[in-house]
């Protein structure tokens, strides 16, 4: 049975779900947040130590302002209302990406990270304003600037995921098969699961099905 340290998720399909059932994309994001909470609980139950959620990419700035503002207000409310609860549950929140938001949101993110920084049960990495190509270019530039050799070990040290093990599992919901500039380096040997359901419809049973499937996979890492 394969151990699971880290699950990464591309939570795709909120917009389509919202339009289909509630006539607004934003309603889909709201429903998507409920799935986030369900999946956090289930991750703890499965004793998985790292959960990385792709919440906003560097490319998502192209969306209408109304949708972007809604997403960030959802995130703000989530942090204001839930950070104490996460802290009590011994969960650490880490942001991977550039904190270039409103002053209020930037501060909330920094405070939430600081408050939960010593927690050990589960680390949630929230990929926010995250883009893998930018992350890699930045790592290479830092290596050059510090006169460091380009090696696998050194590159890892300059990634935003420094000290975080690579994901064992990547899940992408929403019936789309692409990586969308997400953890391109870190996913080199991850097992990838593409799920037809839209993110708000994804549930504990679907998650556990993937976990159980993963446990039985023979992972070769290039060997036979
Ligand atoms: C992708 O679906 C989803 C996003 C860009 C945002 C994800 C946000 C949430 C799940 C809620 C907020 C989360 C937190 C942690 C506060 P899409 O909009 O691209 O869907 P589509 O492919 O149907 O258009």
mmCIF file of C-alpha atoms and ligand atoms in Angstrom:
data_model
loop_
_atom_site.group_PDB
_atom_site.id
_atom_site.type_symbol
_atom_site.label_atom_id
_atom_site.label_comp_id
_atom_site.label_asym_id
_atom_site.label_seq_id
_atom_site.Cartn_x
_atom_site.Cartn_y
_atom_site.Cartn_z
ATOM 1 C CA UNK A 1 0.000 0.000 0.000
ATOM 2 C CA UNK A 2 1.414 3.397 -0.964
ATOM 3 C CA UNK A 3 1.617 5.958 1.826
ATOM 4 C CA UNK A 4 0.068 9.362 1.054
ATOM 5 C CA UNK A 5 1.793 12.492 2.248
ATOM 6 C CA UNK A 6 0.476 15.087 -0.108
ATOM 7 C CA UNK A 7 -2.630 15.593 -2.255
ATOM 8 C CA UNK A 8 -2.852 18.498 -4.713
ATOM 9 C CA UNK A 9 -6.140 19.542 -6.285
ATOM 10 C CA UNK A 10 -7.163 21.672 -9.257
ATOM 11 C CA UNK A 11 -10.692 22.582 -8.195
ATOM 12 C CA UNK A 12 -12.206 23.064 -11.630
ATOM 13 C CA UNK A 13 -15.832 23.445 -12.652
ATOM 14 C CA UNK A 14 -17.269 25.989 -10.231
ATOM 15 C CA UNK A 15 -18.312 28.395 -12.975
ATOM 16 C CA UNK A 16 -20.077 25.725 -15.042
ATOM 17 C CA UNK A 17 -21.816 24.336 -11.956
ATOM 18 C CA UNK A 18 -23.063 27.795 -10.990
ATOM 19 C CA UNK A 19 -24.422 28.537 -14.462
ATOM 20 C CA UNK A 20 -26.075 25.131 -14.696
ATOM 21 C CA UNK A 21 -27.845 25.163 -11.327
ATOM 22 C CA UNK A 22 -28.025 28.793 -10.137
ATOM 23 C CA UNK A 23 -27.596 30.959 -13.244
ATOM 24 C CA UNK A 24 -24.420 32.604 -11.911
ATOM 25 C CA UNK A 25 -20.767 31.570 -11.955
ATOM 26 C CA UNK A 26 -20.247 33.116 -8.530
ATOM 27 C CA UNK A 27 -22.848 30.812 -6.991
ATOM 28 C CA UNK A 28 -20.611 27.993 -8.212
ATOM 29 C CA UNK A 29 -17.622 29.438 -6.368
ATOM 30 C CA UNK A 30 -19.704 29.677 -3.204
ATOM 31 C CA UNK A 31 -20.723 26.036 -3.548
ATOM 32 C CA UNK A 32 -17.092 25.167 -4.281
ATOM 33 C CA UNK A 33 -16.100 26.477 -0.901
ATOM 34 C CA UNK A 34 -18.382 23.903 0.770
ATOM 35 C CA UNK A 35 -16.508 21.182 -1.098
ATOM 36 C CA UNK A 36 -13.217 22.659 0.139
ATOM 37 C CA UNK A 37 -14.413 22.243 3.727
ATOM 38 C CA UNK A 38 -15.574 18.661 3.111
ATOM 39 C CA UNK A 39 -12.263 17.717 1.530
ATOM 40 C CA UNK A 40 -10.243 19.280 4.364
ATOM 41 C CA UNK A 41 -12.169 17.139 6.873
ATOM 42 C CA UNK A 42 -11.654 14.004 4.807
ATOM 43 C CA UNK A 43 -7.942 14.739 4.364
ATOM 44 C CA UNK A 44 -7.565 14.843 8.141
ATOM 45 C CA UNK A 45 -9.519 11.600 8.508
ATOM 46 C CA UNK A 46 -7.105 9.973 6.074
ATOM 47 C CA UNK A 47 -4.137 11.313 8.083
ATOM 48 C CA UNK A 48 -2.674 13.062 5.032
ATOM 49 C CA UNK A 49 -0.182 15.766 6.032
ATOM 50 C CA UNK A 50 -0.291 18.162 3.050
ATOM 51 C CA UNK A 51 -3.193 19.397 0.935
ATOM 52 C CA UNK A 52 -2.511 21.896 -1.848
ATOM 53 C CA UNK A 53 -5.485 23.690 -3.380
ATOM 54 C CA UNK A 54 -5.283 25.718 -6.584
ATOM 55 C CA UNK A 55 -7.563 28.628 -5.730
ATOM 56 C CA UNK A 56 -6.370 31.375 -8.101
ATOM 57 C CA UNK A 57 -3.802 31.265 -10.898
ATOM 58 C CA UNK A 58 -1.714 34.083 -12.355
ATOM 59 C CA UNK A 59 -3.897 33.652 -15.471
ATOM 60 C CA UNK A 60 -7.173 34.053 -13.538
ATOM 61 C CA UNK A 61 -6.651 37.861 -13.488
ATOM 62 C CA UNK A 62 -8.058 37.783 -17.040
ATOM 63 C CA UNK A 63 -11.539 37.076 -15.610
ATOM 64 C CA UNK A 64 -14.199 39.785 -15.197
ATOM 65 C CA UNK A 65 -13.547 42.067 -12.243
ATOM 66 C CA UNK A 66 -16.876 41.122 -10.689
ATOM 67 C CA UNK A 67 -15.883 37.453 -10.507
ATOM 68 C CA UNK A 68 -12.374 38.222 -9.200
ATOM 69 C CA UNK A 69 -13.780 40.486 -6.487
ATOM 70 C CA UNK A 70 -16.302 37.835 -5.509
ATOM 71 C CA UNK A 71 -13.616 35.162 -5.210
ATOM 72 C CA UNK A 72 -11.486 37.352 -2.973
ATOM 73 C CA UNK A 73 -14.421 38.372 -0.802
ATOM 74 C CA UNK A 74 -15.212 34.675 -0.390
ATOM 75 C CA UNK A 75 -11.634 34.050 0.655
ATOM 76 C CA UNK A 76 -11.644 37.019 3.040
ATOM 77 C CA UNK A 77 -14.824 35.795 4.743
ATOM 78 C CA UNK A 78 -13.419 32.292 4.919
ATOM 79 C CA UNK A 79 -10.291 33.529 6.686
ATOM 80 C CA UNK A 80 -12.166 35.825 9.052
ATOM 81 C CA UNK A 81 -14.696 33.140 10.017
ATOM 82 C CA UNK A 82 -12.660 29.949 9.892
ATOM 83 C CA UNK A 83 -9.055 30.641 10.789
ATOM 84 C CA UNK A 84 -9.642 30.126 14.523
ATOM 85 C CA UNK A 85 -11.337 26.849 13.786
ATOM 86 C CA UNK A 86 -8.465 25.717 11.557
ATOM 87 C CA UNK A 87 -6.017 26.753 14.263
ATOM 88 C CA UNK A 88 -7.913 24.799 16.931
ATOM 89 C CA UNK A 89 -7.810 21.761 14.690
ATOM 90 C CA UNK A 90 -4.008 22.091 14.535
ATOM 91 C CA UNK A 91 -4.050 22.963 10.818
ATOM 92 C CA UNK A 92 -1.371 25.143 9.252
ATOM 93 C CA UNK A 93 -2.233 27.482 6.391
ATOM 94 C CA UNK A 94 0.465 28.425 3.913
ATOM 95 C CA UNK A 95 0.046 30.602 0.852
ATOM 96 C CA UNK A 96 1.990 29.692 -2.255
ATOM 97 C CA UNK A 97 1.971 32.543 -4.754
ATOM 98 C CA UNK A 98 2.462 36.266 -4.785
ATOM 99 C CA UNK A 99 0.505 38.188 -2.167
ATOM 100 C CA UNK A 100 -0.444 41.072 -4.430
ATOM 101 C CA UNK A 101 -3.998 41.721 -3.329
ATOM 102 C CA UNK A 102 -5.684 44.490 -1.366
ATOM 103 C CA UNK A 103 -3.867 45.567 1.772
ATOM 104 C CA UNK A 104 -6.689 44.030 3.833
ATOM 105 C CA UNK A 105 -6.432 40.617 2.175
ATOM 106 C CA UNK A 106 -2.621 40.632 2.183
ATOM 107 C CA UNK A 107 -2.633 41.318 5.923
ATOM 108 C CA UNK A 108 -5.269 38.668 6.587
ATOM 109 C CA UNK A 109 -3.209 36.108 4.682
ATOM 110 C CA UNK A 110 -0.019 37.036 6.543
ATOM 111 C CA UNK A 111 -1.799 36.920 9.920
ATOM 112 C CA UNK A 112 -3.406 33.562 9.132
ATOM 113 C CA UNK A 113 -0.070 32.068 8.140
ATOM 114 C CA UNK A 114 1.602 33.435 11.233
ATOM 115 C CA UNK A 115 -1.126 32.278 13.602
ATOM 116 C CA UNK A 116 -1.082 28.703 12.315
ATOM 117 C CA UNK A 117 2.630 28.394 11.547
ATOM 118 C CA UNK A 118 3.376 25.898 14.328
ATOM 119 C CA UNK A 119 0.458 23.582 13.610
ATOM 120 C CA UNK A 120 1.306 20.035 12.680
ATOM 121 C CA UNK A 121 -1.767 17.937 11.925
ATOM 122 C CA UNK A 122 -2.300 19.108 8.342
ATOM 123 C CA UNK A 123 -0.688 21.795 6.196
ATOM 124 C CA UNK A 124 -2.998 23.414 3.666
ATOM 125 C CA UNK A 125 -1.120 25.141 0.882
ATOM 126 C CA UNK A 126 -3.399 27.607 -0.812
ATOM 127 C CA UNK A 127 -2.103 28.374 -4.303
ATOM 128 C CA UNK A 128 -3.162 31.986 -4.784
ATOM 129 C CA UNK A 129 -1.915 34.167 -7.610
ATOM 130 C CA UNK A 130 0.256 31.146 -8.373
ATOM 131 C CA UNK A 131 1.896 30.234 -11.676
ATOM 132 C CA UNK A 132 4.392 27.429 -12.043
ATOM 133 C CA UNK A 133 6.415 28.975 -14.891
ATOM 134 C CA UNK A 134 6.875 32.189 -12.919
ATOM 135 C CA UNK A 135 7.903 30.135 -9.873
ATOM 136 C CA UNK A 136 10.526 28.229 -11.894
ATOM 137 C CA UNK A 137 11.939 31.326 -13.609
ATOM 138 C CA UNK A 138 12.190 32.987 -10.233
ATOM 139 C CA UNK A 139 14.036 29.975 -8.790
ATOM 140 C CA UNK A 140 16.536 29.959 -11.685
ATOM 141 C CA UNK A 141 17.115 33.705 -11.316
ATOM 142 C CA UNK A 142 17.742 33.329 -7.576
ATOM 143 C CA UNK A 143 20.240 30.529 -8.207
ATOM 144 C CA UNK A 144 22.085 32.694 -10.707
ATOM 145 C CA UNK A 145 22.074 35.715 -8.408
ATOM 146 C CA UNK A 146 23.450 33.686 -5.495
ATOM 147 C CA UNK A 147 26.041 31.934 -7.650
ATOM 148 C CA UNK A 148 24.528 28.528 -6.908
ATOM 149 C CA UNK A 149 24.871 25.470 -9.094
ATOM 150 C CA UNK A 150 21.793 24.432 -11.084
ATOM 151 C CA UNK A 151 20.922 21.107 -9.482
ATOM 152 C CA UNK A 152 17.662 19.385 -8.556
ATOM 153 C CA UNK A 153 18.327 19.946 -4.863
ATOM 154 C CA UNK A 154 19.118 23.643 -5.296
ATOM 155 C CA UNK A 155 16.115 24.290 -7.540
ATOM 156 C CA UNK A 156 13.809 22.761 -4.897
ATOM 157 C CA UNK A 157 15.263 25.151 -2.309
ATOM 158 C CA UNK A 158 14.126 28.165 -4.302
ATOM 159 C CA UNK A 159 10.629 26.992 -5.169
ATOM 160 C CA UNK A 160 7.600 28.264 -3.263
ATOM 161 C CA UNK A 161 7.091 24.671 -2.124
ATOM 162 C CA UNK A 162 10.468 24.562 -0.367
ATOM 163 C CA UNK A 163 10.353 21.944 2.452
ATOM 164 C CA UNK A 164 7.057 20.513 1.172
ATOM 165 C CA UNK A 165 7.216 16.958 -0.251
ATOM 166 C CA UNK A 166 6.068 16.571 -3.860
ATOM 167 C CA UNK A 167 2.403 15.616 -4.295
ATOM 168 C CA UNK A 168 1.687 11.900 -4.436
ATOM 169 C CA UNK A 169 -1.682 12.559 -6.004
ATOM 170 C CA UNK A 170 -3.010 15.284 -8.293
ATOM 171 C CA UNK A 171 -6.775 15.487 -8.712
ATOM 172 C CA UNK A 172 -8.383 17.703 -11.333
ATOM 173 C CA UNK A 173 -12.152 17.890 -11.324
ATOM 174 C CA UNK A 174 -14.338 19.375 -14.064
ATOM 175 C CA UNK A 175 -13.717 16.925 -16.902
ATOM 176 C CA UNK A 176 -10.673 18.761 -18.292
ATOM 177 C CA UNK A 177 -7.302 17.121 -18.772
ATOM 178 C CA UNK A 178 -4.618 19.749 -18.408
ATOM 179 C CA UNK A 179 -2.219 21.076 -15.750
ATOM 180 C CA UNK A 180 -2.953 24.804 -16.201
ATOM 181 C CA UNK A 181 0.492 25.983 -15.052
ATOM 182 C CA UNK A 182 0.183 24.174 -11.702
ATOM 183 C CA UNK A 183 3.228 22.659 -9.926
ATOM 184 C CA UNK A 184 4.904 21.625 -13.198
ATOM 185 C CA UNK A 185 8.168 20.658 -11.459
ATOM 186 C CA UNK A 186 6.624 19.124 -8.346
ATOM 187 C CA UNK A 187 4.201 16.860 -10.250
ATOM 188 C CA UNK A 188 6.969 15.021 -12.135
ATOM 189 C CA UNK A 189 6.114 11.658 -10.493
ATOM 190 C CA UNK A 190 2.627 12.264 -9.113
ATOM 191 C CA UNK A 191 -0.267 9.987 -9.976
ATOM 192 C CA UNK A 192 -2.855 12.060 -11.829
ATOM 193 C CA UNK A 193 -6.594 11.558 -11.498
ATOM 194 C CA UNK A 194 -8.945 13.412 -13.835
ATOM 195 C CA UNK A 195 -12.447 13.519 -12.437
ATOM 196 C CA UNK A 196 -15.523 14.174 -14.576
ATOM 197 C CA UNK A 197 -17.559 15.782 -11.800
ATOM 198 C CA UNK A 198 -17.551 19.550 -11.355
ATOM 199 C CA UNK A 199 -15.835 20.676 -8.118
ATOM 200 C CA UNK A 200 -19.032 21.546 -6.180
ATOM 201 C CA UNK A 201 -20.339 18.013 -6.884
ATOM 202 C CA UNK A 202 -17.125 16.272 -5.820
ATOM 203 C CA UNK A 203 -17.616 14.585 -2.466
ATOM 204 C CA UNK A 204 -15.980 12.469 0.227
ATOM 205 C CA UNK A 205 -16.868 9.231 -1.544
ATOM 206 C CA UNK A 206 -15.214 10.361 -4.786
ATOM 207 C CA UNK A 207 -12.143 11.460 -2.844
ATOM 208 C CA UNK A 208 -11.812 8.186 -0.970
ATOM 209 C CA UNK A 209 -12.239 6.225 -4.195
ATOM 210 C CA UNK A 210 -9.193 8.029 -5.625
ATOM 211 C CA UNK A 211 -7.213 7.543 -2.405
ATOM 212 C CA UNK A 212 -7.951 3.818 -2.393
ATOM 213 C CA UNK A 213 -7.058 3.485 -6.075
ATOM 214 C CA UNK A 214 -3.793 5.308 -5.467
ATOM 215 C CA UNK A 215 -2.861 3.042 -2.566
ATOM 216 C CA UNK A 216 -2.843 0.037 -4.899
ATOM 217 C CA UNK A 217 -0.826 1.571 -7.776
ATOM 218 C CA UNK A 218 2.666 0.192 -8.377
ATOM 219 C CA UNK A 219 4.894 3.289 -8.382
ATOM 220 C CA UNK A 220 8.034 2.591 -10.386
ATOM 221 C CA UNK A 221 9.793 5.954 -10.633
ATOM 222 C CA UNK A 222 11.397 4.827 -13.888
ATOM 223 C CA UNK A 223 12.344 1.403 -12.499
ATOM 224 C CA UNK A 224 10.476 -1.807 -13.410
HETATM 225 C C1 LIG B 1 -12.032 26.912 -11.066
HETATM 226 O O1 LIG B 1 -13.333 26.781 -11.568
HETATM 227 C C2 LIG B 1 -12.065 27.470 -9.731
HETATM 228 C C3 LIG B 1 -11.480 28.629 -9.353
HETATM 229 C C4 LIG B 1 -10.714 29.500 -10.287
HETATM 230 C C5 LIG B 1 -11.597 29.133 -7.979
HETATM 231 C C6 LIG B 1 -11.587 28.106 -6.893
HETATM 232 C C7 LIG B 1 -12.226 28.678 -5.696
HETATM 233 C C8 LIG B 1 -12.973 28.003 -4.800
HETATM 234 C C9 LIG B 1 -13.141 26.554 -4.801
HETATM 235 C C10 LIG B 1 -13.660 28.728 -3.707
HETATM 236 C C11 LIG B 1 -12.800 29.580 -2.900
HETATM 237 C C12 LIG B 1 -11.749 28.827 -2.190
HETATM 238 C C13 LIG B 1 -11.199 29.204 -1.034
HETATM 239 C C14 LIG B 1 -10.153 28.352 -0.432
HETATM 240 C C15 LIG B 1 -11.637 30.395 -0.308
HETATM 241 P P1 LIG B 1 -13.760 27.632 -12.842
HETATM 242 O O2 LIG B 1 -14.341 28.907 -12.370
HETATM 243 O O3 LIG B 1 -12.600 27.762 -13.768
HETATM 244 O O4 LIG B 1 -14.871 26.717 -13.452
HETATM 245 P P2 LIG B 1 -15.262 26.558 -14.990
HETATM 246 O O5 LIG B 1 -14.177 25.757 -15.628
HETATM 247 O O6 LIG B 1 -16.542 25.826 -14.910
HETATM 248 O O7 LIG B 1 -15.383 27.934 -15.558
#
